[in-house]
Tab-separated table of C-alpha atoms and ligand atoms in Angstrom:
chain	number	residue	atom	x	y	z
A	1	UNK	CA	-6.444	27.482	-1.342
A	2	UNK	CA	-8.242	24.171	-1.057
A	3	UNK	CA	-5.672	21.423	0.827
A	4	UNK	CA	-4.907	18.554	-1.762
A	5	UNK	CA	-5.118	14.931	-0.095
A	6	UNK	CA	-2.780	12.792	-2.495
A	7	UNK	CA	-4.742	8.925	-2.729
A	8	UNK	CA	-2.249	6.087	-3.242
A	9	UNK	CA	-4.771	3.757	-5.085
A	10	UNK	CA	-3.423	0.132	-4.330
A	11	UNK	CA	-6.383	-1.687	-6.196
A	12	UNK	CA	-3.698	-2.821	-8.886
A	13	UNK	CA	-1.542	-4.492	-6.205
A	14	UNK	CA	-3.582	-5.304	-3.060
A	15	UNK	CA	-6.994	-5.317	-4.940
A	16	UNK	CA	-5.832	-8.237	-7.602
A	17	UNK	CA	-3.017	-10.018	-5.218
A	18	UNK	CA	-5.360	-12.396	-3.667
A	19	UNK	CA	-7.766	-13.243	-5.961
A	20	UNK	CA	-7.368	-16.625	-7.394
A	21	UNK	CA	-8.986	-16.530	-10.788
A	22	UNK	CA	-6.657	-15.670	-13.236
A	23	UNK	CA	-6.931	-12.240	-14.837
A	24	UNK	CA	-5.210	-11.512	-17.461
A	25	UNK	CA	-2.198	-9.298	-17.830
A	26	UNK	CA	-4.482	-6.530	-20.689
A	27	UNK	CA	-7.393	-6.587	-17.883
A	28	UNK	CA	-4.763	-5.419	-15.692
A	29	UNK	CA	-3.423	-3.185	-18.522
A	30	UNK	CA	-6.567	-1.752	-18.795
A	31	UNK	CA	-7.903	-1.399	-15.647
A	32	UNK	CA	-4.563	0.662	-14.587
A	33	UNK	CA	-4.921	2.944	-17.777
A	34	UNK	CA	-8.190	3.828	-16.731
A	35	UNK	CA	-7.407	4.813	-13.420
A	36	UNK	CA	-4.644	6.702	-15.217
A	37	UNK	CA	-7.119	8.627	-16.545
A	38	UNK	CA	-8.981	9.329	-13.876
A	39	UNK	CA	-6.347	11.572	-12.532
A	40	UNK	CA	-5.006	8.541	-9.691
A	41	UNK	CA	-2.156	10.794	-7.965
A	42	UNK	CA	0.019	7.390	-7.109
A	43	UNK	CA	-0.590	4.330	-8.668
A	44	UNK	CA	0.392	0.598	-6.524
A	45	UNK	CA	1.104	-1.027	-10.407
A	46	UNK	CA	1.837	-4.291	-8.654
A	47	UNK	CA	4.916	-6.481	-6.808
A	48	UNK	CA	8.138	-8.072	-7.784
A	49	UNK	CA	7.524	-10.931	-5.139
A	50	UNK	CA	7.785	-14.584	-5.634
A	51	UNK	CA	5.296	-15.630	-8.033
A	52	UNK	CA	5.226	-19.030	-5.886
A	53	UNK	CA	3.968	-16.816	-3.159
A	54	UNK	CA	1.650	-14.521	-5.152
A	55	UNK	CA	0.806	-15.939	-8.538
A	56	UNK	CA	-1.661	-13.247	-9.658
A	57	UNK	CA	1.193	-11.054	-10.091
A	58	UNK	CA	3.657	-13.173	-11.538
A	59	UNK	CA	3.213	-10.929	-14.889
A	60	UNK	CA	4.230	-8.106	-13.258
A	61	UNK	CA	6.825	-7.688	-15.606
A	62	UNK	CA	4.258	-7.637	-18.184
A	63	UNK	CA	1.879	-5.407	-16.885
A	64	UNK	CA	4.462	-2.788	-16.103
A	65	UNK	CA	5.862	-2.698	-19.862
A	66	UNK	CA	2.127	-2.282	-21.003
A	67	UNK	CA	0.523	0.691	-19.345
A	68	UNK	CA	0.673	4.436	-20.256
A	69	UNK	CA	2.489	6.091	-17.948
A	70	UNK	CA	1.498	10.016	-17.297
A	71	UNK	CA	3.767	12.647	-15.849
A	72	UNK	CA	1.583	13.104	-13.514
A	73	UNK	CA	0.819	10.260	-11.562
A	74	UNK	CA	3.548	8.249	-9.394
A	75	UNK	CA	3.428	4.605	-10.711
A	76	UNK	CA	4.835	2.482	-7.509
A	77	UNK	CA	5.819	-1.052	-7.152
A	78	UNK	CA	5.935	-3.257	-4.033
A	79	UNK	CA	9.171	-5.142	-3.045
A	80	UNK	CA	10.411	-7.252	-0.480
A	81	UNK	CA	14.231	-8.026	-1.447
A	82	UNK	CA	17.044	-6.589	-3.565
A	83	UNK	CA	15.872	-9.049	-6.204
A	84	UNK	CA	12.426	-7.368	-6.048
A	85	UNK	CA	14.178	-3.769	-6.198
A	86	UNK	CA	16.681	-4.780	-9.267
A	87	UNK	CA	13.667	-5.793	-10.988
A	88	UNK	CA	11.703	-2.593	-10.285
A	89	UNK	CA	14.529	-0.655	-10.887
A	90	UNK	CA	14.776	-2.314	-14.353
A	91	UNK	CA	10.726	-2.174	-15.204
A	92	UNK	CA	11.344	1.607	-14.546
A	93	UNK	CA	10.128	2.335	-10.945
A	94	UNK	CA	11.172	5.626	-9.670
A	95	UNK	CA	8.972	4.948	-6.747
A	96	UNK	CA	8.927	1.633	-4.485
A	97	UNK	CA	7.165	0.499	-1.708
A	98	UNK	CA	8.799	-1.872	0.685
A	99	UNK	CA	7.017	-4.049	3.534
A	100	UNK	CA	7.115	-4.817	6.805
A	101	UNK	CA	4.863	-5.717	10.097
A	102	UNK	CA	4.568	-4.607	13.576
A	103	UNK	CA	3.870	-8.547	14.753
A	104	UNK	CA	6.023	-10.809	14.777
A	105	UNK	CA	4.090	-13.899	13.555
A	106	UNK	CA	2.767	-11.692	10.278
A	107	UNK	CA	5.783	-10.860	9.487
A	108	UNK	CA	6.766	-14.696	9.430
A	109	UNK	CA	3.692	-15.638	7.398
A	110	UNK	CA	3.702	-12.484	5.091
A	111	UNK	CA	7.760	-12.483	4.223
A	112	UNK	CA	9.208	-16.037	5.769
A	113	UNK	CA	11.487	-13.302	8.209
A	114	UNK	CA	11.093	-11.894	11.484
A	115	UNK	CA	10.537	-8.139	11.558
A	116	UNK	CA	14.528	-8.077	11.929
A	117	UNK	CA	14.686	-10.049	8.884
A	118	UNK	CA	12.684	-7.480	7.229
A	119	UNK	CA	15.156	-4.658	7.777
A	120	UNK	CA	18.014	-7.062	7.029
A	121	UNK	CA	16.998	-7.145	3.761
A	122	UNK	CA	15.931	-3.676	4.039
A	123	UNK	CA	20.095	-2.858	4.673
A	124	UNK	CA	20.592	-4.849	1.490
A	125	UNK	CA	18.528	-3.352	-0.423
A	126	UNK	CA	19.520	0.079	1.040
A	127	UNK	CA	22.585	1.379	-1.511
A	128	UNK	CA	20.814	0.702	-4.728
A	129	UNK	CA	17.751	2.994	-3.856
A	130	UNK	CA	19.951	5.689	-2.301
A	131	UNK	CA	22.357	5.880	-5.511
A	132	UNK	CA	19.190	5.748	-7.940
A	133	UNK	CA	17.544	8.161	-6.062
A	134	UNK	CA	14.300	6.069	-5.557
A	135	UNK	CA	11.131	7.169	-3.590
A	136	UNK	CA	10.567	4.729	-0.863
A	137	UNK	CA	7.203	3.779	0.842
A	138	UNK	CA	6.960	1.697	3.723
A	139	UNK	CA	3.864	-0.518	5.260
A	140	UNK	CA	3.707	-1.260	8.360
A	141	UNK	CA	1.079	-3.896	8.926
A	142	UNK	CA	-1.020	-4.966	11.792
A	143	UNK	CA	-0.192	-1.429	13.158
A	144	UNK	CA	-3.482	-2.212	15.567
A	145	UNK	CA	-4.409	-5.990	15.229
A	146	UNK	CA	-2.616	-9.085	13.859
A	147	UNK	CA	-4.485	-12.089	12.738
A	148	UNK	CA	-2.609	-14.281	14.652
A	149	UNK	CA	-1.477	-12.416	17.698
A	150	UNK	CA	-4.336	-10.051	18.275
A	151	UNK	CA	-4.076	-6.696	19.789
A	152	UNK	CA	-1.002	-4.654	18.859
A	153	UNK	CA	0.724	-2.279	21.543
A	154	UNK	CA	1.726	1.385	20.358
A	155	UNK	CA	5.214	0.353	21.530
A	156	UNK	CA	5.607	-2.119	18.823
A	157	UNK	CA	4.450	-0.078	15.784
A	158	UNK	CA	6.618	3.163	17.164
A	159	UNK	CA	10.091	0.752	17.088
A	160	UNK	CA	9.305	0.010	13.617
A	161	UNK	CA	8.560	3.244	12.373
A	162	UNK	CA	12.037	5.132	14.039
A	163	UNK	CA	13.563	2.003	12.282
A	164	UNK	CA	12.386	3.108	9.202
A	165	UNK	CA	12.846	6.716	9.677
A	166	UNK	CA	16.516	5.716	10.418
A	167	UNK	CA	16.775	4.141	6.640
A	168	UNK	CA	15.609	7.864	5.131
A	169	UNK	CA	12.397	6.227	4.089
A	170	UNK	CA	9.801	8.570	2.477
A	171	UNK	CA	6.759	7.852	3.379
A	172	UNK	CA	5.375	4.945	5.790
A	173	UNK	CA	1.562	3.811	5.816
A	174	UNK	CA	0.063	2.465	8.851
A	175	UNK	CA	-1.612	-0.494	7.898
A	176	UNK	CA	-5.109	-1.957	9.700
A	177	UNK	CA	-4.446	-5.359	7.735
A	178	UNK	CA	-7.367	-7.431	9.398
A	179	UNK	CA	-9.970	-4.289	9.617
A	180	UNK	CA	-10.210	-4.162	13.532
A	181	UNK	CA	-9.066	-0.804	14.204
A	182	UNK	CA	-12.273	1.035	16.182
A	183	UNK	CA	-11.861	4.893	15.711
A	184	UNK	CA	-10.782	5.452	19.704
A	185	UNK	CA	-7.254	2.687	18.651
A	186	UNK	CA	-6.752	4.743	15.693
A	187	UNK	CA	-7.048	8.584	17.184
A	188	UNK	CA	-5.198	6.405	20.204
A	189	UNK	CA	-1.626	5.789	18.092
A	190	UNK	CA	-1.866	8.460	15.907
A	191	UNK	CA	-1.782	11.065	19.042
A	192	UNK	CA	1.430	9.141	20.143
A	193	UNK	CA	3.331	9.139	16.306
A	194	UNK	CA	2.246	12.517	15.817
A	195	UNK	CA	3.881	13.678	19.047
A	196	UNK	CA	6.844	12.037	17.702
A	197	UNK	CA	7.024	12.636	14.021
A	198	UNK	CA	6.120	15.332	11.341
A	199	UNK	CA	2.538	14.102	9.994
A	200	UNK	CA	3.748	14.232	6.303
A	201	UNK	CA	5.635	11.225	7.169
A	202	UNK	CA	2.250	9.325	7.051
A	203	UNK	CA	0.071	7.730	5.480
A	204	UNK	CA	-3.390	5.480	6.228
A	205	UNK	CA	-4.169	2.014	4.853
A	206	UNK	CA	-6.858	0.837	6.027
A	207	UNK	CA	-8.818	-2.525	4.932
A	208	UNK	CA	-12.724	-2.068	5.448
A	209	UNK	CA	-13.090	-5.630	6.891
A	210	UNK	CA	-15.675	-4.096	9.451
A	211	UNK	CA	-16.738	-1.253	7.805
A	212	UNK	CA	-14.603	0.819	10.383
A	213	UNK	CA	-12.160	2.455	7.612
A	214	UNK	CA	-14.579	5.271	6.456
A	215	UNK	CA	-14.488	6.733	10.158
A	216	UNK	CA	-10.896	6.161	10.249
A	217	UNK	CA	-9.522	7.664	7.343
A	218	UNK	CA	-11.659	10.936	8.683
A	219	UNK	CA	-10.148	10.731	12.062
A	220	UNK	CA	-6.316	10.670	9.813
A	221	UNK	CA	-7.872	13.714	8.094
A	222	UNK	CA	-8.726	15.787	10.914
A	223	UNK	CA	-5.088	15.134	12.711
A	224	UNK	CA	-3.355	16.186	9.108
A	225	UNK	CA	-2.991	13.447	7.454
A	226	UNK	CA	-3.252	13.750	3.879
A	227	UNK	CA	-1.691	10.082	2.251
A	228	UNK	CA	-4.435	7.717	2.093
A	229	UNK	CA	-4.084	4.373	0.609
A	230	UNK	CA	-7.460	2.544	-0.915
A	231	UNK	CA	-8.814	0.277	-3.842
A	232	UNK	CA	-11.230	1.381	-6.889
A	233	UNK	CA	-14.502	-0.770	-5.679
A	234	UNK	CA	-13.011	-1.588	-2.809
A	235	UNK	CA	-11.403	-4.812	-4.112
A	236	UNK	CA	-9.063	-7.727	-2.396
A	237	UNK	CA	-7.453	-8.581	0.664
A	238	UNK	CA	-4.152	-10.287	2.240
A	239	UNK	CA	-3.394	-13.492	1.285
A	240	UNK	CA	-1.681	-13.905	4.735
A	241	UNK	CA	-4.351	-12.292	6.920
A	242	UNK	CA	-7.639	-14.564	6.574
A	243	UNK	CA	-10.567	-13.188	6.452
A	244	UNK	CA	-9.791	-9.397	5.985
A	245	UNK	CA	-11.224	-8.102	2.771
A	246	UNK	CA	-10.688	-5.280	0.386
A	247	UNK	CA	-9.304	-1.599	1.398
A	248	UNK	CA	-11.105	1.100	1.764
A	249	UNK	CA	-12.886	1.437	-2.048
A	250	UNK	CA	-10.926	4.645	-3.948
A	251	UNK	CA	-14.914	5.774	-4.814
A	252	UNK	CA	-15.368	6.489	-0.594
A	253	UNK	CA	-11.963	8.129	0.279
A	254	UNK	CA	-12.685	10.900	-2.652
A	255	UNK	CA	-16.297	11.160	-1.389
A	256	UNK	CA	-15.383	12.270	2.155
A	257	UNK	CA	-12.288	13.836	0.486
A	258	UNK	CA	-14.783	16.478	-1.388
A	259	UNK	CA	-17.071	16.283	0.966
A	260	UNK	CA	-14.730	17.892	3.367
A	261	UNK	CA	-13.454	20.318	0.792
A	262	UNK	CA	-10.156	18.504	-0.248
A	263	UNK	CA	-8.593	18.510	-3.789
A	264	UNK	CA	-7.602	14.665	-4.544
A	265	UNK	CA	-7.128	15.674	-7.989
A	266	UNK	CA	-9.391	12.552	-9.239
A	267	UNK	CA	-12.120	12.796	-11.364
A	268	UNK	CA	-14.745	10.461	-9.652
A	269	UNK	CA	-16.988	10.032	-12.929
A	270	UNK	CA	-13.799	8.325	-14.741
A	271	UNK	CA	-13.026	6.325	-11.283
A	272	UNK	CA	-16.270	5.084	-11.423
A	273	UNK	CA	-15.885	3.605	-14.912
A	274	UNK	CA	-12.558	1.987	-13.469
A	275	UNK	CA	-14.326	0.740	-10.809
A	276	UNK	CA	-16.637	-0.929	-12.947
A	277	UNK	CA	-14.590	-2.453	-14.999
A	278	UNK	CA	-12.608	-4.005	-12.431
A	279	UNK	CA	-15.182	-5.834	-10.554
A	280	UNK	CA	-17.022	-6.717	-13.914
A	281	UNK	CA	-13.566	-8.613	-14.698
A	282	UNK	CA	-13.306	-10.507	-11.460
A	283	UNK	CA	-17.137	-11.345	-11.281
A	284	UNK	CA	-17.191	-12.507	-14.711
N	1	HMG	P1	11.535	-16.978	0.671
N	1	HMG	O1	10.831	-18.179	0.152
N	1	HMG	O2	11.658	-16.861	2.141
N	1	HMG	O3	12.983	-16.785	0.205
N	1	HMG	O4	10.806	-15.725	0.052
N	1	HMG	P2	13.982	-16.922	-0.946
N	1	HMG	O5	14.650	-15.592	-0.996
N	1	HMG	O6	14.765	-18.134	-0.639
N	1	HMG	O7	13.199	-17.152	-2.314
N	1	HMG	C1	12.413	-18.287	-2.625
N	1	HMG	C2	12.064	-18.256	-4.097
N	1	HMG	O8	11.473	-17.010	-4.452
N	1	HMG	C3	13.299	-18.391	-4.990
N	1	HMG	O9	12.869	-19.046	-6.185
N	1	HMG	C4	13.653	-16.967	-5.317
N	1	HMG	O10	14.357	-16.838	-6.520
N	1	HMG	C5	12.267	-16.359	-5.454
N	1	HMG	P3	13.123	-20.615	-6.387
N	1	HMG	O11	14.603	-20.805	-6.267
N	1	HMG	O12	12.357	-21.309	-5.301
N	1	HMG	O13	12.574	-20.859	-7.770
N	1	HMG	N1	12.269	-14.937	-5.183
N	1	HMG	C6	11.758	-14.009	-6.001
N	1	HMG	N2	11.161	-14.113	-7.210
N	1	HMG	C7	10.755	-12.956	-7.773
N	1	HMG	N3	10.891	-11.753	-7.193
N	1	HMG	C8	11.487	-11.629	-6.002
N	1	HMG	C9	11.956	-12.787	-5.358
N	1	HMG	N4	12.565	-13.013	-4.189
N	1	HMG	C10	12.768	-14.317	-4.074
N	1	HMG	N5	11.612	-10.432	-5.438
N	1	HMG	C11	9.901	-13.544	-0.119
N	1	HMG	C12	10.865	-14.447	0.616
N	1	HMG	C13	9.732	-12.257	0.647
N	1	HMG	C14	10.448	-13.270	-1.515
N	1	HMG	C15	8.537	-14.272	-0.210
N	1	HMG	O14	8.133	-14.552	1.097
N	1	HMG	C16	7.487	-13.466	-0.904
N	1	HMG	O15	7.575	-13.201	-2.085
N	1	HMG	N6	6.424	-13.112	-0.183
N	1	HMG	C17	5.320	-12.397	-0.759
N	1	HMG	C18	4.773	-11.491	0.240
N	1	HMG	C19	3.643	-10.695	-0.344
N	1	HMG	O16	3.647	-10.288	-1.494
N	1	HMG	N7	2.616	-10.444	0.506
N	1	HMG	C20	1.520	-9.621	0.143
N	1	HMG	C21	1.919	-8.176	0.051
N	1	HMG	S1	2.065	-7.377	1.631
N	1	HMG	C22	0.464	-6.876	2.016
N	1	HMG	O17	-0.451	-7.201	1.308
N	1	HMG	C23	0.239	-5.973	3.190
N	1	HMG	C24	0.074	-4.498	2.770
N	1	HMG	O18	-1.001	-4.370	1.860
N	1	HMG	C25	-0.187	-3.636	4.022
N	1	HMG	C26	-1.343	-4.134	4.889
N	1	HMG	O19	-2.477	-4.283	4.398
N	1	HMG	O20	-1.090	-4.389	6.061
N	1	HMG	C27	1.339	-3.987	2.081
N	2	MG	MG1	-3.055	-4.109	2.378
């Protein structure tokens, strides 16, 4: 039987969040329908953040009322407070992702909270998703380099994620926010979670700053990881990590996907259209 690798395509979300042209909400529409029907597993729709803070998502509402939704693919939303997960809950999210860091100073410039903030709110927001039964997601960025603080130690990253595990929390992606990772950090802390933790727990997100996220995502396959976050075309960035550019693109992850005989489920020919369409709408 050929092992299925499930892609969480975050293009939606992470792709359009720091992009300061305005696109407009049936771009969006469209460009999430199409990768709909390209057979996306898990779809990133968008967040339910402060539109002060992200403004190219402030129709997330919108956007989330307007797209086809298919039984088969998970449509996700990002959140960072009750108010975020009321507001998901009422768009009709079965499936959330929630956010934290493993520095200190990005968690301050990505939420306005310390990491302990974070899981403050996290405890707030903690009753609503267990009596609605919600799938929860968590990031953990700067798992290997912060912006601001530089290298990240294993200790760090591994507090966070028994944290997490310790709020039932689904799934948790290990996020290279900046693009630094080399291949030898990556194999380094995944050896040290996986001697912890079942590797289903996991998943990769890794932004292709340096071109190092290809080789990464290969080293996540061949310890068993099979969740692997990326954006059609590669699109996007952080708006609190400067300088780091778009995820992995969607188009790469299913090429070395196939290439190594995985099942992602996604039909690249209809990605590719996606993919097109996207970037014709933000070079345009
Ligand atoms: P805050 O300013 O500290 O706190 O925001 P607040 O709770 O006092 O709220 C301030 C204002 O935001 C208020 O409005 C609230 O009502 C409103 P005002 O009274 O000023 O008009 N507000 C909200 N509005 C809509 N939806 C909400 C919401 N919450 C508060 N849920 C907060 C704290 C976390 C909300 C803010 O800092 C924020 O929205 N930050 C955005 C962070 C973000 O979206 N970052 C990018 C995504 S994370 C990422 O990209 C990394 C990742 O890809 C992994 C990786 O690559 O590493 C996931
Ligand atoms: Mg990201």
């Amino acid at each position: 039987m050929i092992e299925p690798v499930r892609i969480v395509e975050v293009g939606p979300r992470d792709g359009l969040q720091s992009i300061s042209q305005p696109i407009s909400t049936e771009n969006k529409k469209t460009y999430i329908d199409l990768l709909t029907e390209a057979g996306c597993p898990e779809i990133e729709v968008t967040s339910f953040v402060s539109p002060k803070w992200v403004p190219q998502l402030a129709d997330a509402k919108e956007v989330s009322a307007l797209i086809k939704r298919d039984d088969d693919t998970i449509y996700t939303a990002l959140v960072p407070n009750k108010t975020g997960l009321e507001t998901a809950i009422d768009n009709q999210y079965q499936s959330v992702a929630i956010f934290t860091a493993a520095s200190e100073t990005f968690s301050q410039k990505n939420t306005n909270a310390s990491i302990k903030g974070n899981f403050e709110r996290f405890e707030d927001m903690h009753p609503l998703w267990k009596e609605t039964n919600l799938r929860v997601r968590a990031y953990i960025s700067t798992c290997w380099v912060c912006p601001y603080e530089g290298d990240i130690g294993a200790e760090a990253v591994i507090k966070v994620i028994q944290d997490l595990i310790d709020l039932g929390i689904h799934e948790i992606s290990l996020g290279d926010t900046v693009g630094k990772a080399t291949p030898d950090d990556v194999e380094y802390l995944l050896n040290i979670i996986l001697d912890n933790w079942p590797v289903e727990l996991f998943a990769l997100h890794m932004h292709d700053t340096y071109k190092m996220a290809a080789e990464n995502i290969t080293i996540g396959l061949g310890v068993g990881i099979r969740a692997i976050d990326s954006s059609t075309g590669g699109i996007g960035g952080c708006p609190y990590a400067p300088g780091a550019k778009g995820n992995i693109s969607t188009e790469t992850v299913v090429r070395i996907c196939h290439e190594q005989g995985f099942d992602t489920g996604i039909n690249i020919d209809k990605l590719k259209l996606a993919g097109t369409y996207i970037q014709s709408i933000i070079q345009s």
